Amino acid sequence: MADTATTTPTLDEHRLAAFEERLVDVINSGALTLMISVGHRTHLFDTMVETGPATAAEIARRADLSHRYVAEWLGAMTVGRIVDHDPTAGTYTLPPEHAELVTRRHGTENVAAFAQYIPLLGAVEDPIIECFRNGGGLDYAAFPRFHEIMEEDSGQTVVPALREHILPLVPGLIDRLERGIHVIDVGCGRGRALSALATWFPRSTFAGYDISEEAIAYARQTAEAAGLGNVTFHVHDAARLPEAVEQGAADLVTTFDSVHDQVDPAATVRGIRHALADDGVYLAQDIDASSSHHGDLDHPLGPLLYALSCMHCMTVSLAHGGAGLGAMWGRQQARRLFSAAGFSSVEVHNLEHDVQNAYYVCRP
């Protein structure tokens, strides 16, 4: 009988020590991410810019928060080298260089807003583990703050770049919008991007579709408050778009980070082709990835995006027996999906300031 006993591998002690050090750093960084999210949501970072050097009690009073909690939070910020502490004066200071990246006064650079994704995912760890064991997925309802965080994310990444960088990817599109065309946004969420377009181009008409009643209610309320009469929002399944939109009714169809988490992404994109006029354009923003794990080794946001994919984007599709593409489905899969839906031309663009997204310009 063959000897099936396993042998103990010889360990590279330097590699072992380096990985141990890395794991400690990962755990510390994860803890800091939670604390950064707290600092963002409570406006503590913004408050510290206003106060300058101040004691924990002064910061808590200015932020209208509990002194004991603020003091402990400042401990995490101090040992995490995010906040400077003067032990003699007992004061805490947010360095101006750090303030550039964790406060709302520089909206497009506020990395602290993205820290919110970690507690969002952590809150569903138990049911996700059950999905690992039994399959299936979690519905959108399991993520009560998702649309709120996505709106803030979009407000920092997509909306500020929309007019100056994204729309010009389609030559002549801004001129057409100024003259007046019909635009549809599929998977519009809270409608941040679509409302911005409706504000900039009053001669055009806009319609947003999303399956979330909460998101659509918010979008309608926001548009009404802004006095936008050229935009409407509708609760509708993206995979059944032909039921709501006449063939060829749209001159421009957009999707912003919404295709990959659809239950039936192929039907969604076919519906977009159905809705689009023959001389129209489909402009899609989605996560920039390679469609292979090896190809994403050097992605600067790879671990975060795969975690978001596993614990949100993929699971909300699988919850309804969907394709479960996930956020990192990548350029190759996207090209195949768009081509199969009837788009003869698919261009892929990247923007210098945006390492997270790819932009697809698709024509019939």
PDB file of C-alpha atoms in Angstrom, residues 46-338:
ATOM      1  CA  ASP A  46     -15.364  68.119   9.622  1.00  0.00           C
ATOM      2  CA  THR A  47     -15.733  69.380  13.181  1.00  0.00           C
ATOM      3  CA  MET A  48     -12.004  69.015  13.842  1.00  0.00           C
ATOM      4  CA  VAL A  49     -11.210  71.230  10.858  1.00  0.00           C
ATOM      5  CA  GLU A  50     -13.445  73.909  12.379  1.00  0.00           C
ATOM      6  CA  THR A  51     -12.042  73.645  15.904  1.00  0.00           C
ATOM      7  CA  GLY A  52      -8.320  73.414  15.155  1.00  0.00           C
ATOM      8  CA  PRO A  53      -6.259  72.099  18.119  1.00  0.00           C
ATOM      9  CA  ALA A  54      -8.811  71.173  20.794  1.00  0.00           C
ATOM     10  CA  THR A  55      -9.391  68.814  23.686  1.00  0.00           C
ATOM     11  CA  ALA A  56     -11.649  65.795  23.435  1.00  0.00           C
ATOM     12  CA  ALA A  57     -14.279  67.619  25.490  1.00  0.00           C
ATOM     13  CA  GLU A  58     -14.172  70.649  23.204  1.00  0.00           C
ATOM     14  CA  ILE A  59     -14.455  68.520  20.067  1.00  0.00           C
ATOM     15  CA  ALA A  60     -17.350  66.527  21.550  1.00  0.00           C
ATOM     16  CA  ARG A  61     -19.157  69.705  22.573  1.00  0.00           C
ATOM     17  CA  ARG A  62     -18.681  71.284  19.140  1.00  0.00           C
ATOM     18  CA  ALA A  63     -19.929  68.103  17.412  1.00  0.00           C
ATOM     19  CA  ASP A  64     -22.789  67.658  19.923  1.00  0.00           C
ATOM     20  CA  LEU A  65     -21.643  64.111  20.708  1.00  0.00           C
ATOM     21  CA  SER A  66     -20.862  62.066  23.826  1.00  0.00           C
ATOM     22  CA  HIS A  67     -17.495  63.070  25.284  1.00  0.00           C
ATOM     23  CA  ARG A  68     -16.616  59.519  26.351  1.00  0.00           C
ATOM     24  CA  TYR A  69     -17.161  58.079  22.874  1.00  0.00           C
ATOM     25  CA  VAL A  70     -15.342  60.925  21.163  1.00  0.00           C
ATOM     26  CA  ALA A  71     -12.364  60.486  23.501  1.00  0.00           C
ATOM     27  CA  GLU A  72     -12.081  56.772  22.691  1.00  0.00           C
ATOM     28  CA  TRP A  73     -12.481  57.479  18.969  1.00  0.00           C
ATOM     29  CA  LEU A  74      -9.662  60.014  19.216  1.00  0.00           C
ATOM     30  CA  GLY A  75      -7.538  57.273  20.770  1.00  0.00           C
ATOM     31  CA  ALA A  76      -7.988  55.136  17.663  1.00  0.00           C
ATOM     32  CA  MET A  77      -7.296  58.127  15.418  1.00  0.00           C
ATOM     33  CA  THR A  78      -4.143  58.984  17.375  1.00  0.00           C
ATOM     34  CA  VAL A  79      -2.551  55.528  17.415  1.00  0.00           C
ATOM     35  CA  GLY A  80      -3.616  55.117  13.784  1.00  0.00           C
ATOM     36  CA  ARG A  81      -1.564  58.229  12.923  1.00  0.00           C
ATOM     37  CA  ILE A  82      -4.602  59.985  11.449  1.00  0.00           C
ATOM     38  CA  VAL A  83      -4.905  62.655  14.150  1.00  0.00           C
ATOM     39  CA  ASP A  84      -2.001  64.434  15.897  1.00  0.00           C
ATOM     40  CA  HIS A  85      -2.090  64.554  19.702  1.00  0.00           C
ATOM     41  CA  ASP A  86      -0.257  66.985  21.965  1.00  0.00           C
ATOM     42  CA  PRO A  87      -0.066  65.181  25.353  1.00  0.00           C
ATOM     43  CA  THR A  88       1.125  68.291  27.169  1.00  0.00           C
ATOM     44  CA  ALA A  89      -1.742  70.513  26.044  1.00  0.00           C
ATOM     45  CA  GLY A  90      -4.176  67.610  25.833  1.00  0.00           C
ATOM     46  CA  THR A  91      -5.265  68.674  22.349  1.00  0.00           C
ATOM     47  CA  TYR A  92      -5.980  66.833  19.121  1.00  0.00           C
ATOM     48  CA  THR A  93      -5.447  68.170  15.604  1.00  0.00           C
ATOM     49  CA  LEU A  94      -6.438  66.883  12.186  1.00  0.00           C
ATOM     50  CA  PRO A  95      -3.460  67.746   9.942  1.00  0.00           C
ATOM     51  CA  PRO A  96      -4.483  69.768   6.867  1.00  0.00           C
ATOM     52  CA  GLU A  97      -3.031  67.133   4.539  1.00  0.00           C
ATOM     53  CA  HIS A  98      -5.263  64.504   6.176  1.00  0.00           C
ATOM     54  CA  ALA A  99      -8.255  66.831   6.162  1.00  0.00           C
ATOM     55  CA  GLU A 100      -7.995  66.986   2.371  1.00  0.00           C
ATOM     56  CA  LEU A 101      -8.905  63.288   2.210  1.00  0.00           C
ATOM     57  CA  VAL A 102     -11.385  62.737   5.056  1.00  0.00           C
ATOM     58  CA  THR A 103     -13.630  65.820   5.117  1.00  0.00           C
ATOM     59  CA  ARG A 104     -16.608  66.972   3.101  1.00  0.00           C
ATOM     60  CA  ARG A 105     -15.142  70.336   2.134  1.00  0.00           C
ATOM     61  CA  HIS A 106     -13.248  68.568  -0.677  1.00  0.00           C
ATOM     62  CA  GLY A 107     -16.102  66.309  -1.761  1.00  0.00           C
ATOM     63  CA  THR A 108     -14.478  64.512  -4.675  1.00  0.00           C
ATOM     64  CA  GLU A 109     -11.423  63.598  -2.565  1.00  0.00           C
ATOM     65  CA  ASN A 110     -13.234  62.375   0.546  1.00  0.00           C
ATOM     66  CA  VAL A 111     -11.923  58.828   0.940  1.00  0.00           C
ATOM     67  CA  ALA A 112     -13.657  58.547   4.328  1.00  0.00           C
ATOM     68  CA  ALA A 113     -17.003  58.177   2.548  1.00  0.00           C
ATOM     69  CA  PHE A 114     -15.830  54.876   1.039  1.00  0.00           C
ATOM     70  CA  ALA A 115     -15.010  53.525   4.514  1.00  0.00           C
ATOM     71  CA  GLN A 116     -18.757  53.137   5.044  1.00  0.00           C
ATOM     72  CA  TYR A 117     -18.762  50.058   2.811  1.00  0.00           C
ATOM     73  CA  ILE A 118     -16.883  48.004   5.419  1.00  0.00           C
ATOM     74  CA  PRO A 119     -19.473  48.209   8.244  1.00  0.00           C
ATOM     75  CA  LEU A 120     -22.200  47.778   5.611  1.00  0.00           C
ATOM     76  CA  LEU A 121     -20.661  44.462   4.587  1.00  0.00           C
ATOM     77  CA  GLY A 122     -19.794  43.444   8.144  1.00  0.00           C
ATOM     78  CA  ALA A 123     -23.451  43.738   9.123  1.00  0.00           C
ATOM     79  CA  VAL A 124     -24.381  40.864   6.786  1.00  0.00           C
ATOM     80  CA  GLU A 125     -21.484  38.529   7.562  1.00  0.00           C
ATOM     81  CA  ASP A 126     -23.657  35.907   9.312  1.00  0.00           C
ATOM     82  CA  PRO A 127     -26.238  35.513   6.516  1.00  0.00           C
ATOM     83  CA  ILE A 128     -23.488  35.599   3.870  1.00  0.00           C
ATOM     84  CA  ILE A 129     -21.768  32.673   5.610  1.00  0.00           C
ATOM     85  CA  GLU A 130     -25.068  30.792   5.387  1.00  0.00           C
ATOM     86  CA  CYS A 131     -25.038  31.525   1.648  1.00  0.00           C
ATOM     87  CA  PHE A 132     -21.541  30.049   1.449  1.00  0.00           C
ATOM     88  CA  ARG A 133     -22.916  26.877   3.030  1.00  0.00           C
ATOM     89  CA  ASN A 134     -26.289  26.636   1.320  1.00  0.00           C
ATOM     90  CA  GLY A 135     -26.130  28.835  -1.777  1.00  0.00           C
ATOM     91  CA  GLY A 136     -28.679  31.519  -2.582  1.00  0.00           C
ATOM     92  CA  GLY A 137     -28.199  35.163  -1.715  1.00  0.00           C
ATOM     93  CA  LEU A 138     -29.396  38.229   0.167  1.00  0.00           C
ATOM     94  CA  ASP A 139     -32.023  40.626  -1.135  1.00  0.00           C
ATOM     95  CA  TYR A 140     -31.444  44.389  -1.364  1.00  0.00           C
ATOM     96  CA  ALA A 141     -33.580  44.725   1.778  1.00  0.00           C
ATOM     97  CA  ALA A 142     -30.689  43.256   3.788  1.00  0.00           C
ATOM     98  CA  PHE A 143     -28.658  46.398   3.010  1.00  0.00           C
ATOM     99  CA  PRO A 144     -30.732  49.296   4.412  1.00  0.00           C
ATOM    100  CA  ARG A 145     -28.051  51.980   3.847  1.00  0.00           C
ATOM    101  CA  PHE A 146     -26.869  50.791   0.451  1.00  0.00           C
ATOM    102  CA  HIS A 147     -28.634  53.423  -1.673  1.00  0.00           C
ATOM    103  CA  GLU A 148     -27.563  56.168   0.718  1.00  0.00           C
ATOM    104  CA  ILE A 149     -23.898  55.161   0.463  1.00  0.00           C
ATOM    105  CA  MET A 150     -24.090  54.641  -3.292  1.00  0.00           C
ATOM    106  CA  GLU A 151     -25.588  58.105  -3.712  1.00  0.00           C
ATOM    107  CA  GLU A 152     -22.645  59.580  -1.828  1.00  0.00           C
ATOM    108  CA  ASP A 153     -20.208  57.440  -3.835  1.00  0.00           C
ATOM    109  CA  SER A 154     -21.790  58.560  -7.115  1.00  0.00           C
ATOM    110  CA  GLY A 155     -21.769  62.146  -5.918  1.00  0.00           C
ATOM    111  CA  GLN A 156     -17.996  61.968  -5.529  1.00  0.00           C
ATOM    112  CA  THR A 157     -16.968  59.872  -8.538  1.00  0.00           C
ATOM    113  CA  VAL A 158     -19.507  59.993 -11.368  1.00  0.00           C
ATOM    114  CA  VAL A 159     -21.486  63.220 -11.016  1.00  0.00           C
ATOM    115  CA  PRO A 160     -18.504  65.618 -10.711  1.00  0.00           C
ATOM    116  CA  ALA A 161     -16.943  64.064 -13.827  1.00  0.00           C
ATOM    117  CA  LEU A 162     -20.156  63.669 -15.802  1.00  0.00           C
ATOM    118  CA  ARG A 163     -20.224  66.887 -17.794  1.00  0.00           C
ATOM    119  CA  GLU A 164     -16.505  67.532 -18.193  1.00  0.00           C
ATOM    120  CA  HIS A 165     -15.153  64.006 -18.691  1.00  0.00           C
ATOM    121  CA  ILE A 166     -17.846  61.337 -19.212  1.00  0.00           C
ATOM    122  CA  LEU A 167     -20.298  62.926 -21.676  1.00  0.00           C
ATOM    123  CA  PRO A 168     -17.456  64.078 -23.986  1.00  0.00           C
ATOM    124  CA  LEU A 169     -16.572  60.406 -24.523  1.00  0.00           C
ATOM    125  CA  VAL A 170     -19.416  60.558 -27.057  1.00  0.00           C
ATOM    126  CA  PRO A 171     -18.595  63.254 -29.643  1.00  0.00           C
ATOM    127  CA  GLY A 172     -21.473  65.679 -30.141  1.00  0.00           C
ATOM    128  CA  LEU A 173     -23.523  64.323 -27.228  1.00  0.00           C
ATOM    129  CA  ILE A 174     -23.508  67.536 -25.204  1.00  0.00           C
ATOM    130  CA  ASP A 175     -24.752  69.505 -28.240  1.00  0.00           C
ATOM    131  CA  ARG A 176     -27.592  67.017 -28.693  1.00  0.00           C
ATOM    132  CA  LEU A 177     -28.516  67.234 -25.010  1.00  0.00           C
ATOM    133  CA  GLU A 178     -28.579  71.012 -25.223  1.00  0.00           C
ATOM    134  CA  ARG A 179     -30.886  70.886 -28.255  1.00  0.00           C
ATOM    135  CA  GLY A 180     -33.157  68.319 -26.619  1.00  0.00           C
ATOM    136  CA  ILE A 181     -33.233  64.501 -26.663  1.00  0.00           C
ATOM    137  CA  HIS A 182     -34.857  61.749 -24.587  1.00  0.00           C
ATOM    138  CA  VAL A 183     -32.625  60.011 -22.036  1.00  0.00           C
ATOM    139  CA  ILE A 184     -33.258  56.863 -19.992  1.00  0.00           C
ATOM    140  CA  ASP A 185     -31.188  55.778 -16.974  1.00  0.00           C
ATOM    141  CA  VAL A 186     -31.575  52.107 -16.046  1.00  0.00           C
ATOM    142  CA  GLY A 187     -30.898  51.182 -12.415  1.00  0.00           C
ATOM    143  CA  CYS A 188     -30.970  54.854 -11.480  1.00  0.00           C
ATOM    144  CA  GLY A 189     -30.961  54.382  -7.694  1.00  0.00           C
ATOM    145  CA  ARG A 190     -31.666  57.685  -5.978  1.00  0.00           C
ATOM    146  CA  GLY A 191     -31.316  59.520  -9.276  1.00  0.00           C
ATOM    147  CA  ARG A 192     -28.297  61.647  -8.421  1.00  0.00           C
ATOM    148  CA  ALA A 193     -26.743  61.484 -11.909  1.00  0.00           C
ATOM    149  CA  LEU A 194     -30.030  61.773 -13.789  1.00  0.00           C
ATOM    150  CA  SER A 195     -31.162  64.805 -11.786  1.00  0.00           C
ATOM    151  CA  ALA A 196     -27.836  66.483 -12.503  1.00  0.00           C
ATOM    152  CA  LEU A 197     -28.341  65.897 -16.230  1.00  0.00           C
ATOM    153  CA  ALA A 198     -31.909  67.211 -16.041  1.00  0.00           C
ATOM    154  CA  THR A 199     -30.630  70.368 -14.355  1.00  0.00           C
ATOM    155  CA  TRP A 200     -27.921  71.003 -16.940  1.00  0.00           C
ATOM    156  CA  PHE A 201     -30.024  70.245 -20.018  1.00  0.00           C
ATOM    157  CA  PRO A 202     -33.562  71.628 -19.542  1.00  0.00           C
ATOM    158  CA  ARG A 203     -34.557  71.024 -23.193  1.00  0.00           C
ATOM    159  CA  SER A 204     -34.021  67.279 -22.850  1.00  0.00           C
ATOM    160  CA  THR A 205     -36.333  64.844 -21.062  1.00  0.00           C
ATOM    161  CA  PHE A 206     -35.160  62.168 -18.668  1.00  0.00           C
ATOM    162  CA  ALA A 207     -36.635  58.984 -17.183  1.00  0.00           C
ATOM    163  CA  GLY A 208     -35.107  56.818 -14.482  1.00  0.00           C
ATOM    164  CA  TYR A 209     -35.990  53.180 -13.745  1.00  0.00           C
ATOM    165  CA  ASP A 210     -35.108  51.182 -10.637  1.00  0.00           C
ATOM    166  CA  ILE A 211     -36.621  48.235  -8.789  1.00  0.00           C
ATOM    167  CA  SER A 212     -36.182  49.886  -5.367  1.00  0.00           C
ATOM    168  CA  GLU A 213     -39.311  51.714  -4.194  1.00  0.00           C
ATOM    169  CA  GLU A 214     -37.276  53.488  -1.490  1.00  0.00           C
ATOM    170  CA  ALA A 215     -34.726  54.788  -3.982  1.00  0.00           C
ATOM    171  CA  ILE A 216     -37.364  55.956  -6.463  1.00  0.00           C
ATOM    172  CA  ALA A 217     -39.361  57.719  -3.735  1.00  0.00           C
ATOM    173  CA  TYR A 218     -36.210  59.558  -2.687  1.00  0.00           C
ATOM    174  CA  ALA A 219     -35.390  60.459  -6.308  1.00  0.00           C
ATOM    175  CA  ARG A 220     -38.881  61.823  -6.920  1.00  0.00           C
ATOM    176  CA  GLN A 221     -38.820  63.884  -3.744  1.00  0.00           C
ATOM    177  CA  THR A 222     -35.399  65.324  -4.549  1.00  0.00           C
ATOM    178  CA  ALA A 223     -36.368  66.196  -8.135  1.00  0.00           C
ATOM    179  CA  GLU A 224     -39.590  67.823  -7.001  1.00  0.00           C
ATOM    180  CA  ALA A 225     -37.755  69.880  -4.385  1.00  0.00           C
ATOM    181  CA  ALA A 226     -35.345  71.053  -7.094  1.00  0.00           C
ATOM    182  CA  GLY A 227     -38.234  72.021  -9.379  1.00  0.00           C
ATOM    183  CA  LEU A 228     -37.194  69.629 -12.147  1.00  0.00           C
ATOM    184  CA  GLY A 229     -40.116  69.181 -14.492  1.00  0.00           C
ATOM    185  CA  ASN A 230     -38.182  67.335 -17.197  1.00  0.00           C
ATOM    186  CA  VAL A 231     -37.350  64.176 -15.233  1.00  0.00           C
ATOM    187  CA  THR A 232     -39.530  61.287 -14.070  1.00  0.00           C
ATOM    188  CA  PHE A 233     -38.711  58.225 -11.978  1.00  0.00           C
ATOM    189  CA  HIS A 234     -40.366  54.813 -12.185  1.00  0.00           C
ATOM    190  CA  VAL A 235     -40.323  51.626 -10.113  1.00  0.00           C
ATOM    191  CA  HIS A 236     -39.616  48.896 -12.656  1.00  0.00           C
ATOM    192  CA  ASP A 237     -37.542  45.751 -13.098  1.00  0.00           C
ATOM    193  CA  ALA A 238     -34.643  46.558 -15.433  1.00  0.00           C
ATOM    194  CA  ALA A 239     -34.908  43.122 -17.067  1.00  0.00           C
ATOM    195  CA  ARG A 240     -38.441  43.977 -18.223  1.00  0.00           C
ATOM    196  CA  LEU A 241     -37.692  47.369 -19.736  1.00  0.00           C
ATOM    197  CA  PRO A 242     -39.599  46.690 -22.998  1.00  0.00           C
ATOM    198  CA  GLU A 243     -42.813  46.596 -20.948  1.00  0.00           C
ATOM    199  CA  ALA A 244     -42.274  50.208 -19.915  1.00  0.00           C
ATOM    200  CA  VAL A 245     -40.484  51.809 -22.876  1.00  0.00           C
ATOM    201  CA  GLU A 246     -41.454  51.818 -26.533  1.00  0.00           C
ATOM    202  CA  GLN A 247     -38.980  50.478 -29.050  1.00  0.00           C
ATOM    203  CA  GLY A 248     -36.495  53.134 -30.160  1.00  0.00           C
ATOM    204  CA  ALA A 249     -37.881  55.746 -27.754  1.00  0.00           C
ATOM    205  CA  ALA A 250     -34.539  56.817 -26.283  1.00  0.00           C
ATOM    206  CA  ASP A 251     -31.716  58.753 -27.902  1.00  0.00           C
ATOM    207  CA  LEU A 252     -29.393  58.020 -24.998  1.00  0.00           C
ATOM    208  CA  VAL A 253     -29.516  55.226 -22.426  1.00  0.00           C
ATOM    209  CA  THR A 254     -27.194  55.238 -19.418  1.00  0.00           C
ATOM    210  CA  THR A 255     -26.338  52.768 -16.698  1.00  0.00           C
ATOM    211  CA  PHE A 256     -24.135  53.812 -13.803  1.00  0.00           C
ATOM    212  CA  ASP A 257     -22.679  50.836 -11.939  1.00  0.00           C
ATOM    213  CA  SER A 258     -25.894  48.852 -12.260  1.00  0.00           C
ATOM    214  CA  VAL A 259     -25.571  46.091 -14.894  1.00  0.00           C
ATOM    215  CA  HIS A 260     -23.411  43.668 -12.925  1.00  0.00           C
ATOM    216  CA  ASP A 261     -25.814  43.187 -10.014  1.00  0.00           C
ATOM    217  CA  GLN A 262     -28.938  42.611 -12.127  1.00  0.00           C
ATOM    218  CA  VAL A 263     -30.772  39.305 -11.787  1.00  0.00           C
ATOM    219  CA  ASP A 264     -30.786  38.952 -15.578  1.00  0.00           C
ATOM    220  CA  PRO A 265     -28.107  41.265 -16.991  1.00  0.00           C
ATOM    221  CA  ALA A 266     -28.470  39.840 -20.512  1.00  0.00           C
ATOM    222  CA  ALA A 267     -32.196  40.669 -20.571  1.00  0.00           C
ATOM    223  CA  THR A 268     -31.444  44.098 -19.117  1.00  0.00           C
ATOM    224  CA  VAL A 269     -29.005  44.966 -21.890  1.00  0.00           C
ATOM    225  CA  ARG A 270     -31.343  43.538 -24.550  1.00  0.00           C
ATOM    226  CA  GLY A 271     -34.038  45.801 -23.130  1.00  0.00           C
ATOM    227  CA  ILE A 272     -31.689  48.755 -23.397  1.00  0.00           C
ATOM    228  CA  ARG A 273     -31.077  47.922 -27.064  1.00  0.00           C
ATOM    229  CA  HIS A 274     -34.867  47.681 -27.556  1.00  0.00           C
ATOM    230  CA  ALA A 275     -35.361  51.141 -26.025  1.00  0.00           C
ATOM    231  CA  LEU A 276     -32.542  52.782 -27.962  1.00  0.00           C
ATOM    232  CA  ALA A 277     -33.074  54.489 -31.310  1.00  0.00           C
ATOM    233  CA  ASP A 278     -30.972  53.165 -34.179  1.00  0.00           C
ATOM    234  CA  ASP A 279     -28.880  56.351 -34.125  1.00  0.00           C
ATOM    235  CA  GLY A 280     -28.739  56.408 -30.344  1.00  0.00           C
ATOM    236  CA  VAL A 281     -25.943  55.713 -27.873  1.00  0.00           C
ATOM    237  CA  TYR A 282     -25.744  53.511 -24.805  1.00  0.00           C
ATOM    238  CA  LEU A 283     -23.261  54.884 -22.237  1.00  0.00           C
ATOM    239  CA  ALA A 284     -22.396  52.454 -19.449  1.00  0.00           C
ATOM    240  CA  GLN A 285     -20.197  53.000 -16.421  1.00  0.00           C
ATOM    241  CA  ASP A 286     -19.138  49.871 -14.560  1.00  0.00           C
ATOM    242  CA  ILE A 287     -16.293  48.608 -12.405  1.00  0.00           C
ATOM    243  CA  ASP A 288     -13.023  48.364 -14.322  1.00  0.00           C
ATOM    244  CA  ALA A 289     -11.650  44.835 -14.029  1.00  0.00           C
ATOM    245  CA  SER A 290     -10.036  42.201 -16.223  1.00  0.00           C
ATOM    246  CA  SER A 291     -12.547  39.308 -16.019  1.00  0.00           C
ATOM    247  CA  SER A 292      -9.827  37.152 -14.421  1.00  0.00           C
ATOM    248  CA  HIS A 293      -8.441  36.940 -10.895  1.00  0.00           C
ATOM    249  CA  HIS A 294      -4.858  36.881 -12.126  1.00  0.00           C
ATOM    250  CA  GLY A 295      -5.485  39.935 -14.288  1.00  0.00           C
ATOM    251  CA  ASP A 296      -6.661  41.901 -11.251  1.00  0.00           C
ATOM    252  CA  LEU A 297      -3.585  41.258  -9.082  1.00  0.00           C
ATOM    253  CA  ASP A 298      -2.376  44.839  -9.506  1.00  0.00           C
ATOM    254  CA  HIS A 299      -5.795  46.511  -9.275  1.00  0.00           C
ATOM    255  CA  PRO A 300      -5.364  49.311  -6.685  1.00  0.00           C
ATOM    256  CA  LEU A 301      -8.824  48.612  -5.228  1.00  0.00           C
ATOM    257  CA  GLY A 302      -8.927  44.878  -5.940  1.00  0.00           C
ATOM    258  CA  PRO A 303      -9.525  43.504  -2.413  1.00  0.00           C
ATOM    259  CA  LEU A 304     -12.228  46.086  -1.647  1.00  0.00           C
ATOM    260  CA  LEU A 305     -14.055  45.536  -4.933  1.00  0.00           C
ATOM    261  CA  TYR A 306     -13.976  41.744  -4.689  1.00  0.00           C
ATOM    262  CA  ALA A 307     -15.303  41.985  -1.121  1.00  0.00           C
ATOM    263  CA  LEU A 308     -18.108  44.305  -2.258  1.00  0.00           C
ATOM    264  CA  SER A 309     -18.851  41.918  -5.088  1.00  0.00           C
ATOM    265  CA  CYS A 310     -18.978  38.822  -2.885  1.00  0.00           C
ATOM    266  CA  MET A 311     -21.020  40.385  -0.092  1.00  0.00           C
ATOM    267  CA  HIS A 312     -23.335  42.654  -2.074  1.00  0.00           C
ATOM    268  CA  CYS A 313     -23.313  42.811  -5.882  1.00  0.00           C
ATOM    269  CA  MET A 314     -23.204  39.073  -6.505  1.00  0.00           C
ATOM    270  CA  THR A 315     -25.474  38.045  -3.659  1.00  0.00           C
ATOM    271  CA  VAL A 316     -28.366  40.414  -4.508  1.00  0.00           C
ATOM    272  CA  SER A 317     -28.521  38.778  -7.938  1.00  0.00           C
ATOM    273  CA  LEU A 318     -28.207  35.212  -6.627  1.00  0.00           C
ATOM    274  CA  ALA A 319     -30.974  35.923  -4.092  1.00  0.00           C
ATOM    275  CA  HIS A 320     -33.445  35.781  -6.988  1.00  0.00           C
ATOM    276  CA  GLY A 321     -31.779  32.965  -8.916  1.00  0.00           C
ATOM    277  CA  GLY A 322     -29.868  35.443 -11.071  1.00  0.00           C
ATOM    278  CA  ALA A 323     -26.603  35.323 -12.995  1.00  0.00           C
ATOM    279  CA  GLY A 324     -24.528  36.622 -10.080  1.00  0.00           C
ATOM    280  CA  LEU A 325     -22.030  38.383 -12.350  1.00  0.00           C
ATOM    281  CA  GLY A 326     -20.512  40.373  -9.511  1.00  0.00           C
ATOM    282  CA  ALA A 327     -18.746  43.715  -9.631  1.00  0.00           C
ATOM    283  CA  MET A 328     -15.511  42.299 -11.054  1.00  0.00           C
ATOM    284  CA  TRP A 329     -17.093  40.728 -14.158  1.00  0.00           C
ATOM    285  CA  GLY A 330     -14.694  42.840 -16.187  1.00  0.00           C
ATOM    286  CA  ARG A 331     -14.139  44.242 -19.639  1.00  0.00           C
ATOM    287  CA  GLN A 332     -14.080  40.966 -21.562  1.00  0.00           C
ATOM    288  CA  GLN A 333     -17.423  39.752 -20.201  1.00  0.00           C
ATOM    289  CA  ALA A 334     -18.927  43.209 -20.664  1.00  0.00           C
ATOM    290  CA  ARG A 335     -17.920  43.313 -24.329  1.00  0.00           C
ATOM    291  CA  ARG A 336     -19.467  39.883 -24.917  1.00  0.00           C
ATOM    292  CA  LEU A 337     -22.698  40.845 -23.160  1.00  0.00           C
ATOM    293  CA  PHE A 338     -23.101  44.127 -25.028  1.00  0.00           C
TER     294      PHE A 338
END
